Structures are given as structure tokens and as C-alpha cells.
Amino acid sequence: MSRIARTAPAGIALALAVTLSACGSSGGGDVAADEKQTLTVWAMGAEGEKLADVAEVYEKANPNITVKVTPIGWDVAHQKLVSAAAAGTLPDVAQMGGSYMGEFSELGVLEPVDTKVFDKKDFFPAGWEQGEVDGTAYGVPWYVDTRVLYYRTDLAEKAGVTEAPTDWKGLKDLATAHQEKAGTKWGLSIQPSGLDTVQNFYSFLYSAGGEIVNDKGEAVVDSPEAVKALKEYGSYFDKGLSNKSVQPGYDVVKDFGNGRVPMFFGGPWHVTLLNEGQPQIKGKWAIANVPADASSTSMAGGSSLVVSKDSEHKAAATEFITYLTDTKGQADWYERTKDLPANTSAWESGTLADDADLQTFKKQMDTAKSSPSLANWTEITDKVDQAIAKVTQGKASAEDALKTAQSEIEGLVKQ
């Protein structure tokens, strides 16, 4: 289950460039924030449903502002945003996943963030970086997520292990012990192939010190660090510790609950899914930070809030985003949605400060790594997905698979 939105090929964006140059002019004079006006907002998925309640509270405190929230499904969000961008009808404020940012900034339809109002030091570094393109911030972090290790403590104890693994050796030893001593079907659930396999691989890649594209825009997926990570990832399938024939759409929660799978890498939403869907294992599982190689580094996900360059309500939009992303607004949003706050000050009191599991996520976010904001990032990661599949299915070595991916990605980053 992924909370990271995917984009269509960047060719869609490039094909719109001519159209946008004709209709994407600045939207005239900006309406003052204290004038009576309607602010249009698009938010995706569950966040779109919850945001309407927050908007009602905001309207009571700001009676001159009407906030019109339109919930958009993530499955259609990208196409709706592309169509609106082409027509010059983007909302004043929109929720945007990190994988969208490069594409829409390239189209020239986003207003740069006012860094006099929003300070990057107030947010997790990886959260802020998701909204940046070529050094310019276009999105204010709204919420973040990352991946940590979920493991069955009862099965680990049965396997003779009483503490969470902290490094690669400990992870593999525990996966092996689960099978040999606790009788589990698998040792660790990681994705073998298909769309977004890279999201499971990131915990290995980043912890080994590898990258796909570096901060200079160069493809580096065949680096020694990346090869080491893919060898380690593939070894779980070679040794029969992970299932190499997982069906598309597979949800690990049920198998975690019945004990077939004792460990997996998951996001913060899995806490709720396990508590509500697998009550029989309450108190029998825990989370831990990603086992380290050179470091313990996981991927960063989440969403930012952007303002349309054509909006005539930029001042009001900025004030509304400030309300959603300051300390109080972020703590309130967590209570409503369980989305992890992007503003680090929200973690300093209340449930967020006192809950050990939440602090595990915070520690992981402190070192989490965001993906480059490239318009064709989806095409790039597809090449990595293919390389991983070759290795997990025993069709190529890590060196050969990544050498092929490197050649393909070099062509994409030069476009």
C-alpha cells in the first residue's frame, strides 16, 4: 500500500508546454487577504475528505474567507492537475506529492514559496526538499511519511531474539531464525518486482550510501554502493527468505497478522491498519528504525501545498497554508488524520512527543532521503524496478542489472 503518488510520463507535460505558454499568464492583481473572497483548494485521497472539516473551523475564525475544498482521488489526481494546468484553471491551493513537483514546476504553473513567511528550518529537511526544484521551493511541506521496520515481537522471541535488528546482518539473521525456529513461511516481506518495487529497495539503497541520480543530476545507479544494496536485497530471494512471486496489489497486513510474514517495511498508516484489522496480535508487534549499513536511512514521502501562479488570491492562500502548517495546525491535523507532521515543532508536546512508536518515525524522518524532483522520475524509477526484478528472479547479477539501468537512466537525465 503506497502513499506516494505516481506521475504519467513527462512527455505529457512537455506536450502541454506550448498550450500553457498561451494560457498560463499571471492572474492579474492579487486580492488582499482581508477582503471577502473564495479560496479554491484541491486535496487528494483521505486528506481531501478531512480538510473540509478544517476549512469550516478556519472560516469561523476568518469570516471574510470561504474555503471551497474539492476532494480528488489519487487515481485521477495527476490527470486532473494536468488538465487544469493546460486550461489555466488550477485551484488557488493544491496538494501535490513530491513526484509531481518537478513536472509542474517545469510547466511554470506554480508560485514559488515565500521564504520570508515559510522557513525551511521549521520542517524536516527531506520534507522541504520534496517541494524544491533546482534550488527553488514551490511547495510547503504539509505532512510526511517514511518507512520503518515492522516486526512480530512474539515470533522473534520464539526464534530466540529479544531485540530489534539494528544492522543488515541482524536483519538477515532474524529473517532466517523466523523460518528455522519460529516456523514462519517467509523471513521478510519485500517486493520482488512490478510497479514501485523501488520503494522497498530505497531502505537498502540509501542505507548503503547509494543513489539513483545524484544532486548534480547525474545517473549513479551502478555505483559500488548501489550494487552492494541490490546484492543484499536479492539475497533474500536467493535464500528463500522472501517470496519472489508476490501478486500485484498484495497487502502484507493479513499475512503479518497470521504469522506467515514476520517482518516488513511499512509506513505510518500501517499502525492504524494493524490496530483495526489485526486486533488478535495487539501487543505482539513493534516497529524499529531501518537496519543500518553505512547508515539507517529510509525514503521520505508525503505531500506539500502549492499555490497556483495564476491565482488572484495568493495572499489568502498563503495565510491558509500558514494555518495548516504551523505548530498548532500540524498537531490538529495529526489528531484528525494520523498524518505525520512536517513541521518539527509539532512533535515537541502531546501525543507526538510521548508515543514511542511516533518517535521512531521522527528519528527515521530526521535522516530520511527524498527523491530528486525530476519531471520524468517515474520513467527513471521504472528502470530501477526492472533491474531489481532481474535480480530477484535470478535473471541477472546486480552488477549487470544496474549497468543496464545506468545506461537507460543516463539517456533520461540528459533529456
XYZ file of C-alpha atoms in Angstrom:
415
model
C 0.000 0.000 0.000
C 1.622 3.228 -1.135
C 1.013 6.815 -0.194
C 3.408 8.087 -2.834
C 1.665 9.362 -5.937
C 2.995 8.413 -9.368
C 3.103 10.689 -12.382
C 2.418 9.930 -16.008
C 5.370 10.133 -18.418
C 6.912 13.569 -18.625
C 6.024 13.718 -22.303
C 2.522 14.733 -21.274
C 3.933 17.774 -19.532
C 6.218 18.656 -22.414
C 3.391 18.328 -24.906
C 1.440 20.901 -22.914
C 4.216 23.470 -22.887
C 3.001 25.301 -25.992
C -0.587 25.328 -24.752
C 0.471 26.655 -21.371
C 2.544 29.419 -22.881
C -0.660 30.708 -24.432
C -2.951 30.441 -21.396
C -0.629 30.425 -18.391
C -0.211 34.144 -17.848
C -0.143 35.733 -14.415
C -3.598 36.113 -12.946
C -3.740 39.871 -12.608
C -3.824 41.796 -9.316
C -3.823 39.850 -6.072
C -6.832 40.250 -3.778
C -5.829 41.400 -0.290
C -6.060 38.679 2.370
C -8.606 40.607 4.458
C -11.053 41.147 1.581
C -14.105 38.936 1.136
C -13.222 36.088 -1.230
C -13.461 32.397 -2.018
C -10.357 30.246 -1.870
C -10.400 27.087 -4.002
C -8.453 24.085 -2.702
C -7.863 20.610 -4.135
C -6.757 17.875 -1.757
C -6.269 14.204 -2.517
C -7.499 10.956 -1.026
C -8.411 10.822 2.651
C -6.831 14.228 3.163
C -9.375 15.761 0.805
C -12.225 14.455 2.953
C -10.706 15.614 6.232
C -9.622 19.036 5.019
C -13.208 20.212 4.575
C -13.691 19.968 8.359
C -10.584 22.065 8.982
C -11.781 24.593 6.415
C -15.012 25.072 8.358
C -13.049 25.884 11.507
C -10.862 28.296 9.541
C -13.875 30.068 8.052
C -15.328 30.737 11.520
C -12.120 32.467 12.544
C -11.854 34.232 9.178
C -15.418 35.118 8.136
C -14.230 37.010 5.063
C -12.852 33.763 3.612
C -14.853 30.936 2.079
C -12.711 27.844 1.570
C -14.057 25.567 -1.146
C -12.354 22.170 -0.772
C -12.638 19.663 -3.621
C -11.569 16.099 -2.722
C -9.729 14.372 -5.589
C -8.905 10.668 -5.771
C -5.196 9.910 -6.106
C -6.014 7.669 -9.056
C -7.186 10.659 -11.114
C -5.272 13.464 -9.393
C -2.433 13.740 -11.864
C -4.648 13.897 -14.933
C -6.947 16.468 -13.305
C -3.996 18.653 -12.386
C -2.528 18.361 -15.890
C -5.865 19.241 -17.484
C -6.388 22.194 -15.147
C -2.852 23.432 -15.790
C -3.462 23.305 -19.548
C -6.735 25.189 -19.192
C -5.358 27.759 -16.747
C -7.886 26.634 -14.121
C -5.733 25.265 -11.336
C -7.185 25.899 -7.866
C -5.649 28.560 -5.663
C -4.132 25.866 -3.445
C -3.441 22.232 -4.280
C -1.968 19.248 -2.505
C 0.928 17.867 -4.506
C 3.012 14.749 -3.997
C 6.781 15.009 -4.325
C 6.758 13.048 -7.574
C 4.622 15.778 -9.186
C 6.755 18.750 -8.239
C 9.378 18.605 -10.975
C 6.779 18.236 -13.701
C 4.519 21.100 -12.645
C 7.339 23.490 -11.789
C 8.729 22.828 -15.272
C 5.356 23.820 -16.706
C 5.641 27.182 -14.954
C 2.257 26.965 -13.229
C 3.399 27.104 -9.598
C 4.127 30.152 -7.478
C 7.458 29.985 -5.635
C 7.147 29.720 -1.861
C 7.511 32.990 0.042
C 10.545 32.077 2.148
C 10.006 35.182 4.280
C 6.825 33.512 5.521
C 7.890 29.859 5.490
C 11.281 28.922 6.927
C 12.845 25.654 5.820
C 14.364 25.247 9.298
C 10.863 24.647 10.664
C 10.444 21.444 8.648
C 12.132 18.079 8.269
C 14.902 18.561 5.683
C 13.583 15.750 3.477
C 10.065 17.195 3.662
C 11.234 20.605 2.492
C 13.419 19.126 -0.246
C 10.406 17.384 -1.793
C 8.984 20.793 -2.623
C 12.206 22.150 -4.111
C 13.213 22.132 -7.765
C 16.632 23.417 -8.797
C 17.001 25.266 -5.507
C 13.597 27.000 -5.630
C 10.850 25.940 -3.223
C 7.421 25.567 -4.796
C 5.685 23.545 -2.095
C 5.299 23.959 1.672
C 5.508 20.576 3.437
C 2.095 19.540 4.773
C 2.702 16.031 6.069
C 5.488 13.487 5.768
C 5.911 9.755 5.861
C 8.766 7.329 5.796
C 9.339 3.588 6.105
C 10.354 1.694 9.235
C 10.660 -1.989 10.075
C 7.542 -3.711 11.422
C 8.246 -6.997 13.191
C 6.360 -9.572 15.238
C 7.918 -9.486 18.704
C 6.255 -12.734 19.745
C 7.676 -14.614 16.756
C 11.080 -13.029 17.260
C 11.094 -14.247 20.861
C 10.094 -17.698 19.677
C 13.115 -17.523 17.343
C 15.316 -16.619 20.308
C 15.680 -12.897 19.565
C 14.542 -10.257 22.059
C 15.681 -7.024 20.382
C 15.004 -5.436 17.013
C 17.763 -5.819 14.393
C 19.904 -2.723 14.016
C 22.044 -3.659 11.010
C 21.873 -5.763 7.850
C 23.400 -8.816 9.495
C 20.898 -8.680 12.338
C 18.020 -8.341 9.895
C 19.056 -11.360 7.867
C 19.822 -13.413 10.983
C 16.356 -12.674 12.347
C 14.683 -13.447 8.998
C 16.481 -16.801 8.960
C 15.644 -17.549 12.594
C 11.983 -16.783 11.959
C 11.831 -19.555 9.383
C 14.052 -22.068 11.144
C 12.897 -21.596 14.738
C 9.529 -19.835 14.654
C 8.139 -21.726 11.650
C 7.129 -18.719 9.559
C 6.592 -19.104 5.815
C 8.853 -16.149 4.997
C 11.533 -14.223 6.855
C 10.943 -10.739 5.439
C 8.364 -9.341 3.024
C 9.941 -7.128 0.355
C 8.590 -6.583 -3.142
C 10.241 -8.730 -5.846
C 9.035 -6.968 -8.988
C 6.435 -4.696 -10.541
C 5.477 -1.050 -10.189
C 7.194 0.817 -7.347
C 9.426 -2.065 -6.279
C 11.974 0.701 -5.786
C 10.073 1.896 -2.721
C 11.087 -1.257 -0.836
C 14.600 -1.025 -2.243
C 15.195 2.538 -1.034
C 15.832 1.393 2.553
C 18.723 -0.742 1.309
C 19.978 1.700 -1.339
C 20.049 4.787 0.860
C 21.414 2.952 3.901
C 24.322 1.704 1.793
C 25.044 5.266 0.661
C 23.725 4.763 -2.869
C 21.509 6.925 -5.056
C 19.786 6.703 -8.419
C 20.522 10.267 -9.534
C 22.863 12.490 -7.517
C 22.457 16.169 -6.672
C 24.346 17.100 -9.844
C 21.711 15.395 -11.963
C 23.997 12.506 -12.875
C 22.876 8.873 -13.034
C 24.797 6.888 -10.391
C 22.694 3.757 -10.024
C 25.591 1.451 -10.878
C 27.821 2.773 -8.072
C 29.536 0.243 -5.755
C 27.115 1.283 -3.007
C 24.055 0.643 -5.173
C 25.429 -2.709 -6.338
C 26.053 -3.709 -2.718
C 22.477 -2.756 -1.812
C 20.942 -4.735 -4.679
C 23.072 -7.780 -3.871
C 21.807 -7.660 -0.296
C 18.213 -7.157 -1.445
C 18.447 -10.028 -3.928
C 19.973 -12.386 -1.366
C 16.650 -12.596 0.476
C 15.122 -14.169 -2.610
C 18.150 -16.365 -3.334
C 17.933 -17.832 0.151
C 14.156 -18.265 0.085
C 13.661 -15.723 2.858
C 11.343 -13.588 0.702
C 8.621 -14.530 -1.750
C 9.648 -13.942 -5.367
C 6.127 -14.345 -6.786
C 4.034 -11.785 -4.909
C 0.846 -10.841 -6.761
C 0.212 -7.211 -7.824
C -1.695 -5.332 -5.141
C -0.549 -7.684 -2.397
C -1.245 -6.301 1.085
C 1.111 -7.625 3.733
C -1.139 -6.788 6.695
C -3.112 -10.040 6.646
C -0.015 -12.259 6.392
C 1.640 -10.260 9.151
C -1.418 -10.935 11.274
C -1.496 -14.691 10.605
C 2.263 -15.087 11.054
C 3.214 -16.082 7.519
C 5.223 -12.863 7.322
C 7.058 -11.769 10.497
C 8.684 -8.560 9.155
C 8.072 -5.884 6.530
C 8.934 -2.259 5.805
C 5.871 -0.060 6.190
C 4.613 3.480 6.620
C 2.792 5.200 9.491
C -0.633 4.240 8.156
C 0.162 0.579 8.832
C -0.149 1.272 12.556
C -3.855 2.001 12.132
C -4.353 -0.869 9.676
C -2.853 -3.341 12.141
C -4.655 -1.987 15.183
C -8.014 -2.051 13.415
C -7.592 -5.025 11.088
C -5.467 -7.427 13.127
C -6.541 -6.952 16.768
C -5.502 -10.525 17.616
C -1.815 -9.518 17.536
C -2.140 -6.418 19.713
C 0.953 -6.218 21.886
C 2.732 -8.795 19.725
C 4.383 -6.473 17.238
C 6.603 -3.400 17.261
C 8.382 -1.022 14.922
C 12.072 -0.169 14.668
C 14.271 2.050 12.557
C 15.599 0.699 9.273
C 18.545 -1.667 9.926
C 21.736 0.130 9.017
C 24.624 -0.494 6.685
C 26.626 2.742 6.362
C 23.627 4.468 7.957
C 19.965 3.904 8.805
C 18.322 5.863 6.008
C 14.805 5.440 4.688
C 12.817 7.114 1.941
C 10.795 10.253 2.549
C 7.250 10.640 1.319
C 4.311 12.914 1.991
C 2.697 15.912 0.358
C 3.213 19.639 0.007
C 0.810 22.510 -0.528
C 1.324 24.667 -3.614
C -0.166 27.919 -4.859
C -1.131 28.397 -8.496
C 0.836 31.073 -10.303
C -2.429 32.249 -11.880
C -4.227 32.593 -8.541
C -5.625 36.021 -7.711
C -5.821 35.007 -4.039
C -2.160 34.398 -3.243
C -2.226 36.391 -0.017
C -5.215 34.463 1.342
C -3.729 31.199 0.080
C -0.503 31.916 1.930
C -2.375 32.625 5.165
C -4.394 29.404 4.830
C -1.258 27.339 4.207
C 0.371 29.012 7.212
C -2.599 27.928 9.311
C -2.256 24.329 8.089
C 1.498 24.084 8.556
C 2.255 25.934 11.795
C 2.753 24.075 15.093
C -0.868 24.175 16.209
C -2.305 23.354 12.786
C 0.034 20.415 12.321
C -0.803 18.929 15.737
C -4.515 19.296 14.979
C -4.064 17.678 11.556
C -2.318 14.693 13.151
C -5.218 14.174 15.572
C -7.668 14.251 12.670
C -5.760 12.104 10.182
C -2.714 10.482 11.863
C -0.608 12.013 9.093
C 2.869 12.750 10.450
C 3.536 16.486 10.862
C 6.114 18.016 8.538
C 6.725 20.879 10.985
C 9.158 19.552 13.589
C 7.878 21.804 16.395
C 4.581 19.893 16.380
C 6.481 16.877 17.739
C 7.562 18.615 20.938
C 4.449 18.099 23.062
C 1.360 15.928 23.480
C 0.886 12.533 21.875
C 3.574 13.128 19.279
C 6.212 13.645 21.969
C 5.059 10.881 24.316
C 4.369 7.976 21.937
C 7.456 5.761 21.472
C 6.299 4.479 18.076
C 5.803 8.003 16.779
C 9.260 8.957 17.989
C 10.631 6.028 15.965
C 9.109 7.614 12.873
C 10.512 11.010 13.852
C 14.014 9.582 14.255
C 13.709 7.952 10.828
C 12.485 11.205 9.270
C 15.484 13.056 10.691
C 17.730 11.102 8.299
C 15.214 10.229 5.554
C 16.114 10.960 1.942
C 13.794 12.453 -0.651
C 13.830 11.621 -4.353
C 15.021 14.231 -6.870
C 12.252 16.458 -8.201
C 12.595 15.448 -11.834
C 9.735 15.642 -14.306
C 10.484 12.134 -15.592
C 11.240 10.495 -12.243
C 8.608 7.814 -12.870
C 10.378 6.725 -16.073
C 13.690 6.680 -14.217
C 12.465 4.552 -11.329
C 10.775 2.158 -13.760
C 14.274 1.288 -14.998
C 15.313 0.529 -11.417
C 12.174 -1.575 -10.905
C 13.201 -3.636 -13.921
C 16.750 -4.056 -12.625
C 15.519 -5.252 -9.239
C 13.192 -7.771 -10.884
C 16.044 -9.227 -12.941
C 17.995 -9.863 -9.749
C 15.149 -11.199 -7.603
C 14.115 -13.580 -10.387
C 17.675 -14.805 -10.898
C 17.936 -13.449 -14.448
C 20.930 -11.145 -13.943
C 23.585 -10.218 -11.414
C 23.273 -6.961 -9.511
C 26.242 -5.581 -11.456
C 24.767 -6.402 -14.866
C 21.221 -5.315 -13.992
C 22.373 -1.945 -12.698
C 24.790 -1.441 -15.584
C 21.821 -1.713 -17.949
C 19.730 0.611 -15.783
C 22.590 3.110 -15.645
C 22.771 3.280 -19.435
C 19.000 3.753 -19.735
C 18.814 6.372 -16.991
C 21.729 8.338 -18.418
C 19.619 8.837 -21.533
C 16.664 10.024 -19.460
C 18.534 12.554 -17.327
C 20.041 14.106 -20.465
C 16.622 14.792 -21.996
